[in-house]
PDB file of C-alpha atoms in Angstrom:
ATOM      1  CA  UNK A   1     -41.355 -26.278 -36.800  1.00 46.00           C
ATOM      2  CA  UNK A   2     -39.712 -27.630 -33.822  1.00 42.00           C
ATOM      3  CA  UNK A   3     -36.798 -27.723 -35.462  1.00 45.00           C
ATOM      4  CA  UNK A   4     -36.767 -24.164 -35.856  1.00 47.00           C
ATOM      5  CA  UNK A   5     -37.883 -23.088 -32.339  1.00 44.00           C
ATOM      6  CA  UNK A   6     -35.437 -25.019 -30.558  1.00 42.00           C
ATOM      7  CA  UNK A   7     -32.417 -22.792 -31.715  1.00 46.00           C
ATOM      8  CA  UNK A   8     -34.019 -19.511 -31.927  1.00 46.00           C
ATOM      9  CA  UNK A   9     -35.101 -20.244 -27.482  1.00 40.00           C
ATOM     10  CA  UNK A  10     -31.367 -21.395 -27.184  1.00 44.00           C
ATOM     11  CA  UNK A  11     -30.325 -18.322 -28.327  1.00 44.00           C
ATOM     12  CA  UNK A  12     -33.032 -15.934 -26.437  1.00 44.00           C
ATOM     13  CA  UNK A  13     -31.354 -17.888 -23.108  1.00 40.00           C
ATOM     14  CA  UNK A  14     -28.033 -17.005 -24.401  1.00 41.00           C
ATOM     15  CA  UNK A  15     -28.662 -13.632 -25.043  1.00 43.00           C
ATOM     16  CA  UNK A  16     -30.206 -13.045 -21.564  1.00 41.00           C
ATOM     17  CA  UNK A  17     -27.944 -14.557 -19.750  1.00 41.00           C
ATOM     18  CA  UNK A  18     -25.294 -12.711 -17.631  1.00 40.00           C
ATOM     19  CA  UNK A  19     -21.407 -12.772 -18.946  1.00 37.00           C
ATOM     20  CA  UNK A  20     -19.629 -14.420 -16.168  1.00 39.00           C
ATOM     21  CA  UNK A  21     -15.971 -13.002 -14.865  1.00 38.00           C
ATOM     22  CA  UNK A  22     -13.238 -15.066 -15.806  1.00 38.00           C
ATOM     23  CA  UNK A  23      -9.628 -14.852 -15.432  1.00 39.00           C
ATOM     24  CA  UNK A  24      -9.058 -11.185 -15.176  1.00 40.00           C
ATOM     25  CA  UNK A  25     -12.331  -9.771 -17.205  1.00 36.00           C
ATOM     26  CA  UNK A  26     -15.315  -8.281 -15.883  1.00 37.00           C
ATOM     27  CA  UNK A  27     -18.486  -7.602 -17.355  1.00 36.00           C
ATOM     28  CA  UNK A  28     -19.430  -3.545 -17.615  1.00 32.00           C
ATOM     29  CA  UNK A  29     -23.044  -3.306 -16.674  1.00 34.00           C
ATOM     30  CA  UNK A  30     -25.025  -1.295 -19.904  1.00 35.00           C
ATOM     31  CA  UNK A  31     -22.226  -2.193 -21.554  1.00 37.00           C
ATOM     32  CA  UNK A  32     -23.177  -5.252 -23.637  1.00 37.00           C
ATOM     33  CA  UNK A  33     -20.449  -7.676 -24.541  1.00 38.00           C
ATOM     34  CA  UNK A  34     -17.318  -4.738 -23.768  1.00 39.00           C
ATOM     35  CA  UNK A  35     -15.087  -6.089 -21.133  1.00 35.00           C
ATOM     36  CA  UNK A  36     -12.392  -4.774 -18.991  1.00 37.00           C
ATOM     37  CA  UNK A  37      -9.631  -6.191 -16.676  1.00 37.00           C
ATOM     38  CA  UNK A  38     -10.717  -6.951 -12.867  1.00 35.00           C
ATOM     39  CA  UNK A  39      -7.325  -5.556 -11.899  1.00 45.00           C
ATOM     40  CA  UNK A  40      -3.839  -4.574 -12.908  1.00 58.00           C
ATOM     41  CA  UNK A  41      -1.897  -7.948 -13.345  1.00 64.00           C
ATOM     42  CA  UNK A  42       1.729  -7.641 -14.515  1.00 62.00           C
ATOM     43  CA  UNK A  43       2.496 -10.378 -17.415  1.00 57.00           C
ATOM     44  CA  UNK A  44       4.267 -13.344 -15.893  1.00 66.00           C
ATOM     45  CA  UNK A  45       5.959 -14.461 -19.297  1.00 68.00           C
ATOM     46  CA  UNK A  46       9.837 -14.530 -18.258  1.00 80.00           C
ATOM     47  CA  UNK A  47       9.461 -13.067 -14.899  1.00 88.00           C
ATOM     48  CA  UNK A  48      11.971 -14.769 -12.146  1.00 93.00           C
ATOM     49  CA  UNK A  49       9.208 -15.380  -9.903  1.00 93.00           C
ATOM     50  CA  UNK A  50      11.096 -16.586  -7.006  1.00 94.00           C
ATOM     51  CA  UNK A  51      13.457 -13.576  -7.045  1.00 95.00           C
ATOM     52  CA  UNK A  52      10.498 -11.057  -7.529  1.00 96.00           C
ATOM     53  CA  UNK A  53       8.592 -12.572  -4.750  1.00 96.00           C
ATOM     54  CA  UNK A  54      11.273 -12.508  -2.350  1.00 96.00           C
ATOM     55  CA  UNK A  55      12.222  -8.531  -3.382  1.00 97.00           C
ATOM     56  CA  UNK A  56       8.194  -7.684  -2.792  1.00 97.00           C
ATOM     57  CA  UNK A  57       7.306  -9.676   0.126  1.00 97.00           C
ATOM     58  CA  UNK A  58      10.177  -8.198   1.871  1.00 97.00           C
ATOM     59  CA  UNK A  59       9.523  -5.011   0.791  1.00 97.00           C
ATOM     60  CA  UNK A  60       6.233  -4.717   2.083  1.00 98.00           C
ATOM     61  CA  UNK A  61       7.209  -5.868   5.139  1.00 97.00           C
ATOM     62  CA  UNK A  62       9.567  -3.356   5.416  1.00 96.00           C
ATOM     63  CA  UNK A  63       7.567  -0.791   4.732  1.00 97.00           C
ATOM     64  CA  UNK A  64       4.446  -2.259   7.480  1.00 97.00           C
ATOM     65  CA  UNK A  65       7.216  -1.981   9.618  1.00 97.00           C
ATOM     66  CA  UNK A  66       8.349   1.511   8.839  1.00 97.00           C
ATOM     67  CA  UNK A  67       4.899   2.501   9.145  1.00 98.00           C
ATOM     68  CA  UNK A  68       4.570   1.302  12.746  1.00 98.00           C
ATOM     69  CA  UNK A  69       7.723   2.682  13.683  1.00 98.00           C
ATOM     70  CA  UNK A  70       6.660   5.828  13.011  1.00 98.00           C
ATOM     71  CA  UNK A  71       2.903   5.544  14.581  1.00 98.00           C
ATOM     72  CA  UNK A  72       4.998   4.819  17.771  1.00 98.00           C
ATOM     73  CA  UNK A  73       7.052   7.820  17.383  1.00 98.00           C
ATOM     74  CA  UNK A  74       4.141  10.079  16.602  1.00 98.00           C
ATOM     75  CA  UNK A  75       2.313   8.764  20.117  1.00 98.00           C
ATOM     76  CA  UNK A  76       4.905  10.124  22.119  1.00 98.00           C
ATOM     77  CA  UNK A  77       6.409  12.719  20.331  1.00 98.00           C
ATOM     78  CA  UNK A  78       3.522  13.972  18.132  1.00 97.00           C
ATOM     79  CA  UNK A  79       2.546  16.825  20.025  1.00 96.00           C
ATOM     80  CA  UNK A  80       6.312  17.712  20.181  1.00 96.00           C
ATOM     81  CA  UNK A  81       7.978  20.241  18.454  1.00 95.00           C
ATOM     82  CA  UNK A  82       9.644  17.667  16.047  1.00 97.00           C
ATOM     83  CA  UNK A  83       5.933  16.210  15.637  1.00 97.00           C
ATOM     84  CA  UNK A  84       5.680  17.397  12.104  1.00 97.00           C
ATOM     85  CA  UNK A  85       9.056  16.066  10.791  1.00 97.00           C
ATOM     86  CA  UNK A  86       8.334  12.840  11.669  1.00 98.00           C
ATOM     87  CA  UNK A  87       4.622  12.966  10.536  1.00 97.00           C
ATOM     88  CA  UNK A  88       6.289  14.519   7.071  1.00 97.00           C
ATOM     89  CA  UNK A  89       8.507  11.282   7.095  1.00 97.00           C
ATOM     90  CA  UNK A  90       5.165   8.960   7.937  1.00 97.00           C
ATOM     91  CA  UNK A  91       3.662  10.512   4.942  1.00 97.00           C
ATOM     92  CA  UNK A  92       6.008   8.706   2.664  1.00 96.00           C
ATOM     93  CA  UNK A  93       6.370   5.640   4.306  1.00 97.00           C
ATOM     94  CA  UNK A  94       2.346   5.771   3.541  1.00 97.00           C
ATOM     95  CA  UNK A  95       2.453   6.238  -0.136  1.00 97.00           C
ATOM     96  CA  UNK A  96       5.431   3.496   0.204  1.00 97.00           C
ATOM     97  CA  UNK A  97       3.359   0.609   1.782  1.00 97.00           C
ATOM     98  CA  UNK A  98       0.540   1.668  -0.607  1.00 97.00           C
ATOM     99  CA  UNK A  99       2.449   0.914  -3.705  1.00 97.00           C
ATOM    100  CA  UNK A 100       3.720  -2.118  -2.515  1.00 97.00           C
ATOM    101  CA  UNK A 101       0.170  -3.457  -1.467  1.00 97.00           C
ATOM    102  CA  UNK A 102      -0.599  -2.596  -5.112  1.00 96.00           C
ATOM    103  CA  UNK A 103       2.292  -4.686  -6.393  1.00 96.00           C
ATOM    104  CA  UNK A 104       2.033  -7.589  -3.980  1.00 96.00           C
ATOM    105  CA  UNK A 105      -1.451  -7.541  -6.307  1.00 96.00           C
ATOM    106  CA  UNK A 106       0.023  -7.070  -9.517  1.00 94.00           C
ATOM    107  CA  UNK A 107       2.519  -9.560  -9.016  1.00 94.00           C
ATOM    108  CA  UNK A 108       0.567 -12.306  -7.037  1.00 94.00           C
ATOM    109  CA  UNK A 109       2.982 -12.143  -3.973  1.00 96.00           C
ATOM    110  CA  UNK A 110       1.533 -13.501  -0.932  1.00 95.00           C
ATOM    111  CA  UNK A 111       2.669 -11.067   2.413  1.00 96.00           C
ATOM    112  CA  UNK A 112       5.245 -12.145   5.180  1.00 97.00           C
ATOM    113  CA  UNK A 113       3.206 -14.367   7.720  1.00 97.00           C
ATOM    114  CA  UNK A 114       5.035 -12.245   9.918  1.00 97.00           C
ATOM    115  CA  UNK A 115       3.007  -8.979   9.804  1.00 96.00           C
ATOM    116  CA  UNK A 116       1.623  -9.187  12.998  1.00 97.00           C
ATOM    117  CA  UNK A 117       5.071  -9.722  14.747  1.00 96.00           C
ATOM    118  CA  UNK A 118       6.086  -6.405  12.911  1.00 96.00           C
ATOM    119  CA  UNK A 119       3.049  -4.807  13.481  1.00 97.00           C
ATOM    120  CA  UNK A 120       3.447  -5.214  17.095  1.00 98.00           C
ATOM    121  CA  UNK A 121       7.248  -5.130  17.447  1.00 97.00           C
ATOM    122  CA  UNK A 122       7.548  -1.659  15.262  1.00 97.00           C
ATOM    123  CA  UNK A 123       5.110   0.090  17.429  1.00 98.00           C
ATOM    124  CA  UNK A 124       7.744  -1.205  20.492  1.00 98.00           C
ATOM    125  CA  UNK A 125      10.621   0.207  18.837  1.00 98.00           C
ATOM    126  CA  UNK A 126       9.265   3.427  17.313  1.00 98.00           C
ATOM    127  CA  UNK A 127       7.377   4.472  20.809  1.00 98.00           C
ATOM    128  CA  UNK A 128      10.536   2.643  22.831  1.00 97.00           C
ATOM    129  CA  UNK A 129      12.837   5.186  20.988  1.00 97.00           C
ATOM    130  CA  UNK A 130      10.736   8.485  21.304  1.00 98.00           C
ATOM    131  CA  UNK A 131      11.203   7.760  25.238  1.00 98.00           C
ATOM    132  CA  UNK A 132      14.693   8.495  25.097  1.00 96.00           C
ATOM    133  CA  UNK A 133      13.363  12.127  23.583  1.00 96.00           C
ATOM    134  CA  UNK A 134      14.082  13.906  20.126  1.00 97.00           C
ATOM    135  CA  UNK A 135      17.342  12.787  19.551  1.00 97.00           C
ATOM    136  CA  UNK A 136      16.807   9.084  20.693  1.00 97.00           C
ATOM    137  CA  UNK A 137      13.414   8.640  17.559  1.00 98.00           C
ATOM    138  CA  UNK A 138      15.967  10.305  15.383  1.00 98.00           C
ATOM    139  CA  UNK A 139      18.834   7.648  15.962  1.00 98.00           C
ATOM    140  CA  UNK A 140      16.187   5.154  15.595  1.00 98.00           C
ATOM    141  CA  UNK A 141      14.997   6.742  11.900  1.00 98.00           C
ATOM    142  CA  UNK A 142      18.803   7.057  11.169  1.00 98.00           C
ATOM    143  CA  UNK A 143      20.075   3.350  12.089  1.00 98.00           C
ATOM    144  CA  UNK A 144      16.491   1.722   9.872  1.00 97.00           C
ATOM    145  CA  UNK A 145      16.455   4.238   7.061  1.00 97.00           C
ATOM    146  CA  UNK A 146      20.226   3.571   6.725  1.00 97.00           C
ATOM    147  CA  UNK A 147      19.878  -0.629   6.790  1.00 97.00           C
ATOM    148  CA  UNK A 148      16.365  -0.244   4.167  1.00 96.00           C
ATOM    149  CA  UNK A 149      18.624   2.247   1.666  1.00 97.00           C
ATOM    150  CA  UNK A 150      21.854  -0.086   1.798  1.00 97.00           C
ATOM    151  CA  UNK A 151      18.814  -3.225   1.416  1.00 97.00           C
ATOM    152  CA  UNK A 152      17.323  -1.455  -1.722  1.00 98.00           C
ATOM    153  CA  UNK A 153      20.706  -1.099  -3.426  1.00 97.00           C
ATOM    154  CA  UNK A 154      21.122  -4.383  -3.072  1.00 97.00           C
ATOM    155  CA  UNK A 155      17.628  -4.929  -4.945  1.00 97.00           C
ATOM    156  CA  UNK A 156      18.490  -2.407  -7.785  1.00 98.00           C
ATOM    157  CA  UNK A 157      21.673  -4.516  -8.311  1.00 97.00           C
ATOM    158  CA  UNK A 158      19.879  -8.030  -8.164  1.00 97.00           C
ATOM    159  CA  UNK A 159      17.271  -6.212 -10.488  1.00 97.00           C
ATOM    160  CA  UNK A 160      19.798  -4.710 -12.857  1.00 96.00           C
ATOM    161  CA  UNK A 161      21.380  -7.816 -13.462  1.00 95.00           C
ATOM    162  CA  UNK A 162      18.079  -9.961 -13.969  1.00 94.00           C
ATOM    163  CA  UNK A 163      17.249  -7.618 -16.655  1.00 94.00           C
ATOM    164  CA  UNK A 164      17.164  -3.864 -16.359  1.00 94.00           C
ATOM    165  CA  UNK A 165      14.172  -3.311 -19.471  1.00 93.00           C
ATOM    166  CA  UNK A 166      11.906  -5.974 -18.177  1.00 93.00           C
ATOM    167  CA  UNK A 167      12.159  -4.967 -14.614  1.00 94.00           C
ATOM    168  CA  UNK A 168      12.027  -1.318 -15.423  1.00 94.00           C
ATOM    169  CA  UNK A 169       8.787  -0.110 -13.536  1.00 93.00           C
ATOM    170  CA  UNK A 170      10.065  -2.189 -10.360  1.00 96.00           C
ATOM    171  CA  UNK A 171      13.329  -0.461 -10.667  1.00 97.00           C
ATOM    172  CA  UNK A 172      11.895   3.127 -10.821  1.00 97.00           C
ATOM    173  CA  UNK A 173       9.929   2.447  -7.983  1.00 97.00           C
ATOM    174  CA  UNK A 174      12.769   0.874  -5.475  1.00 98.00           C
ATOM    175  CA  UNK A 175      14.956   3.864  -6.839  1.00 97.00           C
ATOM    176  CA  UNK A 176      12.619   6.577  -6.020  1.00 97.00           C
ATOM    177  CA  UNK A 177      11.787   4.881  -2.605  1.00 97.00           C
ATOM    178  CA  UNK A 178      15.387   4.601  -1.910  1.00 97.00           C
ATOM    179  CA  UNK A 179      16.140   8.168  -2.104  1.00 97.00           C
ATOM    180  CA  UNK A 180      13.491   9.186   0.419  1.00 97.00           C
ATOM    181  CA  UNK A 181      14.462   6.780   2.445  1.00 97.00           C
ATOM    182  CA  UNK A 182      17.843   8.531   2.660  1.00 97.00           C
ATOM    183  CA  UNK A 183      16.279  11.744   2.758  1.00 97.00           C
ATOM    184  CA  UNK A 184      14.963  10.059   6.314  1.00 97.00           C
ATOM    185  CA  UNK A 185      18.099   9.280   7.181  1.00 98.00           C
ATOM    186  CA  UNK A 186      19.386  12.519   6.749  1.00 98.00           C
ATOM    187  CA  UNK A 187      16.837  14.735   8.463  1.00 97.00           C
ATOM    188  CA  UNK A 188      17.398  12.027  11.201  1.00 97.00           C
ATOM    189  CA  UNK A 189      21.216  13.232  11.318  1.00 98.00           C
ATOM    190  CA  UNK A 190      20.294  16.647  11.219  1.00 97.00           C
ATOM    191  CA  UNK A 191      18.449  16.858  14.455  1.00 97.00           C
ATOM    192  CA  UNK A 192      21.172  15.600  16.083  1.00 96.00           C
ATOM    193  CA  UNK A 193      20.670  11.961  16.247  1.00 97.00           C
ATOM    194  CA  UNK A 194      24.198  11.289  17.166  1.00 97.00           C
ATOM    195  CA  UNK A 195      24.060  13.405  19.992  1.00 97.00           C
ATOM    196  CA  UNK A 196      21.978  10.374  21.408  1.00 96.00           C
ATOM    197  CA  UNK A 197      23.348   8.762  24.588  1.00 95.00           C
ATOM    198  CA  UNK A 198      25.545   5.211  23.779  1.00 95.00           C
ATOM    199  CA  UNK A 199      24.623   6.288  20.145  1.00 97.00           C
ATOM    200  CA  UNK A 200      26.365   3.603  18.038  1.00 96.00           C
ATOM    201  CA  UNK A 201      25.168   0.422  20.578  1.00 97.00           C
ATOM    202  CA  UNK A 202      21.548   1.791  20.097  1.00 97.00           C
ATOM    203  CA  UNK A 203      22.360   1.883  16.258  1.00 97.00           C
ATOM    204  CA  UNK A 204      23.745  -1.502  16.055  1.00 97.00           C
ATOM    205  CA  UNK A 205      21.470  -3.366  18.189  1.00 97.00           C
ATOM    206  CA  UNK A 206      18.428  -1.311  15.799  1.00 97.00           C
ATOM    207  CA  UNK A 207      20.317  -2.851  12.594  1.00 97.00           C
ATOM    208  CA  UNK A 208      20.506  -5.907  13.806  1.00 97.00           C
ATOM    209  CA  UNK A 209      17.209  -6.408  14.458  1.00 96.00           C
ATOM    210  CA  UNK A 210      16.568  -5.044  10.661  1.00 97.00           C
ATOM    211  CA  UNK A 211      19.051  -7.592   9.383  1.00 96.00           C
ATOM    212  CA  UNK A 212      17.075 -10.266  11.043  1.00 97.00           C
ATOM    213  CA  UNK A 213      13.332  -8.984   9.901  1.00 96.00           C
ATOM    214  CA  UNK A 214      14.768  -8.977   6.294  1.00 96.00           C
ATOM    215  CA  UNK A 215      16.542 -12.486   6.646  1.00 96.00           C
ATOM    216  CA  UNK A 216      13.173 -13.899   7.984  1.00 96.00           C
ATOM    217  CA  UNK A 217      10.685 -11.663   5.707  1.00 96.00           C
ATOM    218  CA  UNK A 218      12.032 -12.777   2.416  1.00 94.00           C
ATOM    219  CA  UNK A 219      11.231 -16.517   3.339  1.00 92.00           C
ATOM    220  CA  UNK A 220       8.230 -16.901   5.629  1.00 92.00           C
TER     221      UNK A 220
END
């Protein structure tokens, strides 16, 4: 008799018990046994981790950045009549740090312990260059979209010759981005970012400084 109560309790327990998350599963409530993934995980199996992380941590960063620039911009200039071009260009930069915050997930990539630096130091540079009026946020758009499209061909090569099928999602995405980011570039030319006093030190001295946040993003 004992015999046979012994199991059939062990199983009632069982039964009543709640199914515990593990690695990546989740238990659907009124659901039973059915499972489904915690969150979006991209299969490590042949993935050049160290390359990947570098090409996401960096690119996050950049795009934090990007977004700050711009915030700085709009708190000057947004009332301005160039107030919507730059909020247009914000808008992108949004749906860009978005997708990499999704990706940083997907691919467990830790971010730059430099965010706050950037976060700071954007703000600075996007509200620093909307002082000098129009033309001056423009030739700061035009001298970072230009360094973050020549940095994300440099990504699409690195990626293409890694492996152009495995990394094929990442690719789309960097290739996409890096067309708007010229677009950027280009509306930043068209409202006469040139015309900007000692145009091409301003530029320089902005690239530099991009140089540097990528050199020191992709490592820290």
């Amino acid at each position: 008799m004992a015999a046979a109560v012994v199991p059939a309790l062990r199983c009632s327990l069982l039964q009543r018990r709640p199914l515990r998350c593990g690695p990546g599963v989740r238990a659907v409530p009124g659901a039973g046994a059915a499972l489904r993934p915690c969150s979006s995980r991209v299969a490590q199996d042949g993935i050049n981790q160290p390359v990947i992380d570098r090409i996401i941590r960096v690119d996050h960063a950049g795009e934090y950045g990007a977004n700050r620039i711009y915030a700085g911009q709009m708190a000057v200039l947004g009332r301005s009549s160039v107030g919507p071009v730059i909020q247009q260009m914000w808008n992108q930069e949004k749906n860009h740090l978005k997708k990499f915050n999704e990706l940083m997930v997907a691919y467990r990539v830790r971010p730059t312990v430099l965010l706050p630096f950037w976060n700071v130091a954007g703000f600075v540079l996007g509200a620093g260059s909307a002082l000098l009026g129009k033309k001056g946020a423009m030739a700061c758009t035009v001298a970072v979209e230009e360094s973050i499209s020549e940095h994300y061909n440099n990504q699409i090569r690195t990626l293409i010759e890694e492996d152009p099928e495995k990394y094929k999602e990442l690719l789309q995405v960097i290739k996409q981005f890096r067309d708007e980011e010229q677009e950027h570039h280009d509306i930043g030319l068209e409202h006469d970012a040139e015309a900007t006093p000692a145009y091409s030190v301003l530029k320089t001295a902005i690239q530099l400084g991009c140089k540097a946040a990528i050199f020191l993003s992709e490592r820290i």
